[in-house]
Short mmCIF file of C-alpha atoms in Angstrom, two decimals:
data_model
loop_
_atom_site.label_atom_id
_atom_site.label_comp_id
_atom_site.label_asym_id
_atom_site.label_seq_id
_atom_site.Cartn_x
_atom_site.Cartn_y
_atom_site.Cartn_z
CA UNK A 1 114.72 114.33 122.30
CA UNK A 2 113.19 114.87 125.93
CA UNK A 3 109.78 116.75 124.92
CA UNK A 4 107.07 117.06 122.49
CA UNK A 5 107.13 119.40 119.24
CA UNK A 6 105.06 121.50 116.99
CA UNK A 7 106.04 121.14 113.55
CA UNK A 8 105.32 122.52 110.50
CA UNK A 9 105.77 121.64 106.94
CA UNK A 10 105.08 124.60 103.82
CA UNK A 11 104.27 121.83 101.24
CA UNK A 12 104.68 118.72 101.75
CA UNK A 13 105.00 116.13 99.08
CA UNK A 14 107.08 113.13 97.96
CA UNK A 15 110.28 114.51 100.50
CA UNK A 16 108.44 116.10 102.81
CA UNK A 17 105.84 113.25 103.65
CA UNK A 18 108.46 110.88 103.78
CA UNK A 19 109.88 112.96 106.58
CA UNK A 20 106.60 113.96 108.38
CA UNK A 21 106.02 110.02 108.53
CA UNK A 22 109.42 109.02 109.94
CA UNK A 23 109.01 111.73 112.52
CA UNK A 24 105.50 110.96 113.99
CA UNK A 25 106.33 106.83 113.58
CA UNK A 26 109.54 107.79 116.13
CA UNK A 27 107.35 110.66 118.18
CA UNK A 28 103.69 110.02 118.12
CA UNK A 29 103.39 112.79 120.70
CA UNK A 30 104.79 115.17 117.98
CA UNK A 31 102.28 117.67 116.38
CA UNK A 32 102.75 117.96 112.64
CA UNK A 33 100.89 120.89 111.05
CA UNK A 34 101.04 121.65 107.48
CA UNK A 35 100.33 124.55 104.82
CA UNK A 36 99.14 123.70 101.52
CA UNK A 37 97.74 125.70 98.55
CA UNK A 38 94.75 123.98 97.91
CA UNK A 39 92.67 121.44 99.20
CA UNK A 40 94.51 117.71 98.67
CA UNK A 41 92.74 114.11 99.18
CA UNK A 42 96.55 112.87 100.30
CA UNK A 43 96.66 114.92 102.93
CA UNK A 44 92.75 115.08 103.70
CA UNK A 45 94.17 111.30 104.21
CA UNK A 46 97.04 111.96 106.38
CA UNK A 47 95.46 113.78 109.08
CA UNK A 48 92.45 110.69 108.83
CA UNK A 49 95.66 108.20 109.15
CA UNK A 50 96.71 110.33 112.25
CA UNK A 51 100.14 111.53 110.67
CA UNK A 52 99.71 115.16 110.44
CA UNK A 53 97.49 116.87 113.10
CA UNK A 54 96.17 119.41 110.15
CA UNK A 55 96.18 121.51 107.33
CA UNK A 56 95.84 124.95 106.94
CA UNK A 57 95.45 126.70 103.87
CA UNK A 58 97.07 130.27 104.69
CA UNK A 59 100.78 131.02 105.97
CA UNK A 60 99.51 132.63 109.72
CA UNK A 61 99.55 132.17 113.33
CA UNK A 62 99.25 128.91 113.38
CA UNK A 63 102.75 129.02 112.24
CA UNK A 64 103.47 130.94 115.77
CA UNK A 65 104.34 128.14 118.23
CA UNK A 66 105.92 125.70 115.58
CA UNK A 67 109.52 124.66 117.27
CA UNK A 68 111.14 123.48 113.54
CA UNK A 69 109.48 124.14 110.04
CA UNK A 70 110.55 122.66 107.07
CA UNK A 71 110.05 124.62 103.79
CA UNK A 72 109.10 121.95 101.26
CA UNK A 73 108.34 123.80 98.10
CA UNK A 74 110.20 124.00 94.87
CA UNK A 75 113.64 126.07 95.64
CA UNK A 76 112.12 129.61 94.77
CA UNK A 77 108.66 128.92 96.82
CA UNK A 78 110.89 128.20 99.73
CA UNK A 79 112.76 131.85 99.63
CA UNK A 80 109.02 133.08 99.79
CA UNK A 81 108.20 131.53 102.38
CA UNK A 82 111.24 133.23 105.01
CA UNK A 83 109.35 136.12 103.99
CA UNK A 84 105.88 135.32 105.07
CA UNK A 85 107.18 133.44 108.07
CA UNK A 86 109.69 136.13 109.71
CA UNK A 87 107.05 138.79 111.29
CA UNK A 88 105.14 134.93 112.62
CA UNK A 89 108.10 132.82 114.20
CA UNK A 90 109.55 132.86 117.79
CA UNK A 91 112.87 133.01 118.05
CA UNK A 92 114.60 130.32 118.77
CA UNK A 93 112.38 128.12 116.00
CA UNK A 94 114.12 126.11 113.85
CA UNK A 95 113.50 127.31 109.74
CA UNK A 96 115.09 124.10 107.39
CA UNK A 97 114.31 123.65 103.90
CA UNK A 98 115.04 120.38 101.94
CA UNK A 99 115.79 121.65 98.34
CA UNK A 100 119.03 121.02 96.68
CA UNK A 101 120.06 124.41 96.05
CA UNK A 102 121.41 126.21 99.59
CA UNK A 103 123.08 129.43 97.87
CA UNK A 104 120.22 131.22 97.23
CA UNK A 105 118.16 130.40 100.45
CA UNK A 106 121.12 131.59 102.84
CA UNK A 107 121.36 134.86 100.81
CA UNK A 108 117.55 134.80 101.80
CA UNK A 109 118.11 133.94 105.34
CA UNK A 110 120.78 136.78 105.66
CA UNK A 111 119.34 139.57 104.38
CA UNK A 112 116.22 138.96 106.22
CA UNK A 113 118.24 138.55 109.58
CA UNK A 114 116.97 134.96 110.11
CA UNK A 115 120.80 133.24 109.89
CA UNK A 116 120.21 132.61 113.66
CA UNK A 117 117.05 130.73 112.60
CA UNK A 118 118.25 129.26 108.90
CA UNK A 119 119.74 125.92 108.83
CA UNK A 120 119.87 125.02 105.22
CA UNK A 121 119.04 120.88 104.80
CA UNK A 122 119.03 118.32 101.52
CA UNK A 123 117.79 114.84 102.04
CA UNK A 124 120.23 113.09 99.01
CA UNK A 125 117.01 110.66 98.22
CA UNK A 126 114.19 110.49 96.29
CA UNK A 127 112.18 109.14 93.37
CA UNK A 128 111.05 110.21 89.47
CA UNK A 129 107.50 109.19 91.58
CA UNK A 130 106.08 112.56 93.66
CA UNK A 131 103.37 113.51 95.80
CA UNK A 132 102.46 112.56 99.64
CA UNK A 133 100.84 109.63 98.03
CA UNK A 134 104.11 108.23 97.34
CA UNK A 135 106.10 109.34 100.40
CA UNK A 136 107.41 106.54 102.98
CA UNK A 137 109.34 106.60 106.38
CA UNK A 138 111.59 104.27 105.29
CA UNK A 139 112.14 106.49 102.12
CA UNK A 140 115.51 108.25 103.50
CA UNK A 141 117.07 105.52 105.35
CA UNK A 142 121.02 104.88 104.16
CA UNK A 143 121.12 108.06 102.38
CA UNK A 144 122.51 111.06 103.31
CA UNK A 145 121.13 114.55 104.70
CA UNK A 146 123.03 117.49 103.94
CA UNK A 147 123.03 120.33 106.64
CA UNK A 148 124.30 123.92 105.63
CA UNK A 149 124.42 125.86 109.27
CA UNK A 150 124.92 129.69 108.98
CA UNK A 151 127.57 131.19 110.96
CA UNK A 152 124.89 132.19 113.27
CA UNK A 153 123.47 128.66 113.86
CA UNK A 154 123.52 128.10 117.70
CA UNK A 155 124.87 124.38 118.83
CA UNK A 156 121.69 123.65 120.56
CA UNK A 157 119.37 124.41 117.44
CA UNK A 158 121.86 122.49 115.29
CA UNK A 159 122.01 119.59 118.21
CA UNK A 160 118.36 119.88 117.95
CA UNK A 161 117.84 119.23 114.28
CA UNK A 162 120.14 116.19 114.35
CA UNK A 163 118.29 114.33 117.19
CA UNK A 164 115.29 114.77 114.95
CA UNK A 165 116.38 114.14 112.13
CA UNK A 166 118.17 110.75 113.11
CA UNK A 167 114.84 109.17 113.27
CA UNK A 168 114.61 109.32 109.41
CA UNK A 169 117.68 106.86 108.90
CA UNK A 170 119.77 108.65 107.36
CA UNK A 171 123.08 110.24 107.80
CA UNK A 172 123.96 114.04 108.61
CA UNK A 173 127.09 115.25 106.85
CA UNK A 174 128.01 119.65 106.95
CA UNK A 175 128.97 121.14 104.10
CA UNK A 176 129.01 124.79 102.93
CA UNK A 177 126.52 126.14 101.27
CA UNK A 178 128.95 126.89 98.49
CA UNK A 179 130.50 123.27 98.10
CA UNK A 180 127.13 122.28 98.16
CA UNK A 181 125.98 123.81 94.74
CA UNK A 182 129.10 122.97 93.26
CA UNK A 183 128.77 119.17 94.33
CA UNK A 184 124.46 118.83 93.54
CA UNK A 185 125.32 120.76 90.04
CA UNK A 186 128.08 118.07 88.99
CA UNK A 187 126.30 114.91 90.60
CA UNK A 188 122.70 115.57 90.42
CA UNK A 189 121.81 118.47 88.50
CA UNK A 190 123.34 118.32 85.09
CA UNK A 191 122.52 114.70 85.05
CA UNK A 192 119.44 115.10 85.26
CA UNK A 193 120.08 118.00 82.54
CA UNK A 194 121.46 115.61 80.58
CA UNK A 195 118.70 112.35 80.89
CA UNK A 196 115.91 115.43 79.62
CA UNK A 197 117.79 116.49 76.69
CA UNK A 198 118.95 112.95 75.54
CA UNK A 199 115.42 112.08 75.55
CA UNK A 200 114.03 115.36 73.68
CA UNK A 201 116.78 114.43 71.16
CA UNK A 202 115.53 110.99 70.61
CA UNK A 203 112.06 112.70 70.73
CA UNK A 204 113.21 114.87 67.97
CA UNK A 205 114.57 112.88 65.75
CA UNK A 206 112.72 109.55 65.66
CA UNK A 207 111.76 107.39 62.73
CA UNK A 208 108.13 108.20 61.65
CA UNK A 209 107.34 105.06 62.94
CA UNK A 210 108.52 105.39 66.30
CA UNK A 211 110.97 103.11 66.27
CA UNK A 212 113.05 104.70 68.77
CA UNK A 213 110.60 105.28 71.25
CA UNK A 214 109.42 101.70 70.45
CA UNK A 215 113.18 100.12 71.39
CA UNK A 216 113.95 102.36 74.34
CA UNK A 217 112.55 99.78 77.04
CA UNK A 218 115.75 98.52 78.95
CA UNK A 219 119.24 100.50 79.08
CA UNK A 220 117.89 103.69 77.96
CA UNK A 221 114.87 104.08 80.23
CA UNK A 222 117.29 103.37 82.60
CA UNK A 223 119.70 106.12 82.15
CA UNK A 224 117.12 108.39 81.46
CA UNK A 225 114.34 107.81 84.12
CA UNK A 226 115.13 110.83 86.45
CA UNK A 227 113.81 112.89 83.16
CA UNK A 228 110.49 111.88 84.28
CA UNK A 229 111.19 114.20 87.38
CA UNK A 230 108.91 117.35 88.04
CA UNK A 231 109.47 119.89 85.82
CA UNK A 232 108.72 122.97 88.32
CA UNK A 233 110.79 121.89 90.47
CA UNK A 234 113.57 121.27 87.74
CA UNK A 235 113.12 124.93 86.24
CA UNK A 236 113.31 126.37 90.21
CA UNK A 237 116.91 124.46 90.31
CA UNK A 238 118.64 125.09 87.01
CA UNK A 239 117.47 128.95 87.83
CA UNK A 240 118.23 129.00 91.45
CA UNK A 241 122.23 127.03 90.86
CA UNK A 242 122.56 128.85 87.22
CA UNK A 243 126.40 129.54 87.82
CA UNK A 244 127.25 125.69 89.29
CA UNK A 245 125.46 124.13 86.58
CA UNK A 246 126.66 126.34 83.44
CA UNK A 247 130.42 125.71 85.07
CA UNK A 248 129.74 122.13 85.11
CA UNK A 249 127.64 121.72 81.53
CA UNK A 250 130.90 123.52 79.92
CA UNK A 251 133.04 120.64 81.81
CA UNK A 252 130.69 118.25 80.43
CA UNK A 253 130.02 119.69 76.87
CA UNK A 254 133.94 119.76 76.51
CA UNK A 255 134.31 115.88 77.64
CA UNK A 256 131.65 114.86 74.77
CA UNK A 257 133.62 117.62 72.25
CA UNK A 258 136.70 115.30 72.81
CA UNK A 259 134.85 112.07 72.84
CA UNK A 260 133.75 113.72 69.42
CA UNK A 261 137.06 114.30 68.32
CA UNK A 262 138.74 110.50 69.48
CA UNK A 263 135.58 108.65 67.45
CA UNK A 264 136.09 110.75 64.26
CA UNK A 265 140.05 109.97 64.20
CA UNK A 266 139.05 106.40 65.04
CA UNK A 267 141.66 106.75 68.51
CA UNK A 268 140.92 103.06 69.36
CA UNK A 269 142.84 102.84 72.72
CA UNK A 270 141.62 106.08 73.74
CA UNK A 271 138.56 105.13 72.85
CA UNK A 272 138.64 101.96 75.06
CA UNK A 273 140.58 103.78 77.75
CA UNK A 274 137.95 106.59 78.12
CA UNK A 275 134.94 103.03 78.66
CA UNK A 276 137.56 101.62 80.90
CA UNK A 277 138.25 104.94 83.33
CA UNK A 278 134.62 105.46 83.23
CA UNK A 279 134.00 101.98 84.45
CA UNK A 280 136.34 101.96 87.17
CA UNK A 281 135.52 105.26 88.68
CA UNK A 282 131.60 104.03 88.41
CA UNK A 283 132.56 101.16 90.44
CA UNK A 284 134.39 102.36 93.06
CA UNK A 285 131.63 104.64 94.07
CA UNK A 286 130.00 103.17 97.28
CA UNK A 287 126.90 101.53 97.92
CA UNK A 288 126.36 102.47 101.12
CA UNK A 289 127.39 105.08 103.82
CA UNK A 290 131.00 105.72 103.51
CA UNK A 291 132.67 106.69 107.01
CA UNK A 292 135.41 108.51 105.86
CA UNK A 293 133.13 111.41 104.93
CA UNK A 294 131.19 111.41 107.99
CA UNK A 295 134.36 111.74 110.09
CA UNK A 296 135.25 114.35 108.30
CA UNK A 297 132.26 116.38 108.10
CA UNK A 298 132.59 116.44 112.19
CA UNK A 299 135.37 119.12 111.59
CA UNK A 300 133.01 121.68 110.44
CA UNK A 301 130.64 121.70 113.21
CA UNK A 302 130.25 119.19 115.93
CA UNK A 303 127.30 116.74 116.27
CA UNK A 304 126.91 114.96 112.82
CA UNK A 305 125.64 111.75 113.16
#
């Protein structure tokens, strides 16, 4: 990147922060301005710290001469937001948004005529922890970032986007917006489905001692700890991917109907085959970066990094 930019963030929390920081640590000539609802000692703190240049507490004009904002709210805020900021924007500034749900948002983006603007975005990182308070520069580094250009996305906005966003560590991979839901609702979202209503049945059914919840240190809190995610944002995404996720529950629901069925007629080796597939698919997933998928992401539009 060969100049200075105004940037603005709608929200800004856990996500968010961690991107404002990695930004002005790579471009301390960047200007980072930032709309929040109420008044917030974390980012009272920022702008002391010299992150974010300031806070404003109404979606205006300040909003006028941003080059790139990045809608930061819960996945329904975020469709809000294109409203408020069409009549404010110039037009060749960048809108992204970093939820995990792009279906809805490019609907948004269309029928508002901002596609030429839109460029849909979902950092793949994150923590059950939220807030500013908890955000870090190094928080995305060796994940991946999702980007869901419109057909109307210009190379040099796109080109733009990726040369800022590299500073954040992570990797850029294009995907439709369709594929996208379909791959978040089966890897992230009916997981995390699944961690909140193993613990409400454990909740639910517990000795009146509380044994259960008294044992649950170790494996369990592990498999469960993204149920400790927020819950607004959790009721935006299960509302906002409805169709992906009830597709993929019925998948899921099915798998436990048969693991039902193979305990109950005592199928040994398909009992031990279904702990051994499991095992071996679980392993073979990759710890880091794979490069196979970034290659092949280059096919849909040039530039990812």
């Amino acid at each position: 990147m060969t100049k200075s930019l105004n940037i603005g963030f709608l929200g800004l929390g856990l996500i968010g922060g961690s991107i404002a920081q990695a930004i002005k640590s790579a471009f301390p000539d960047t200007r980072i301005q930032v709309y929040t609802r109420r008044k917030n000692p974390d980012l009272e703190q920022g702008v002391k710290d010299g992150i974010l240049s300031g806070l404003v507490y109404d979606i205006n004009s300040e909003f006028s001469s941003c080059d790139i904002i990045f809608l930061c709210a819960p996945v329904l805020k975020n469709i809000e937001f294109l409203h408020h900021l069409k009549p404010l924007i110039h037009e060749n500034c960048i809108l992204t948004d970093v939820g995990s749900v792009k279906g809805n948002i490019h609907k948004a983006a269309r029928d508002l005529g901002l596609e030429h603007n839109f460029i849909g975005g979902h950092p793949m990182a994150g923590s059950e922890k939220t807030g500013y308070a908890n955000s870090s520069a190094e928080l995305l580094k060796n994940s991946y970032y999702l980007l869901t250009p419109t057909p109307h996305t210009s190379e040099a906005n796109l080109q733009l986007l990726l040369s800022l966003l590299k500073c954040t560590g992570s990797k850029c991979v294009i995907v439709d917006p369709e594929k996208h839901d379909d791959i978040t609702a089966a890897i992230s979202h009916v997981p995390h489905i699944v961690a909140a209503t193993l613990v409400n049945m454990v909740r639910e059914n517990d000795t009146p001692e509380s044994f259960m919840k008294a044992f649950a240190a170790g494996g369990f809190k592990d498999i469960t700890r993204i149920a400790s995610s927020s819950p607004e944002m959790w009721e935006n995404i299960c509302l906002s991917n409805k169709d992906s996720i009830d597709h993929f529950l019925e998948l899921y629901i099915n798998s436990l109907e048969h693991f039902r069925c193979l305990l109950r007629e005592e199928k040994t080796e398909d009992l031990r085959n279904t702990f051994l597939e499991a095992g071996s698919y679980r392993n073979s997933i990759p710890d880091t970066i794979s490069d196979l998928i970034l290659v092949n992401s280059s096919n849909k539009k040039s530039g990812a990094e």
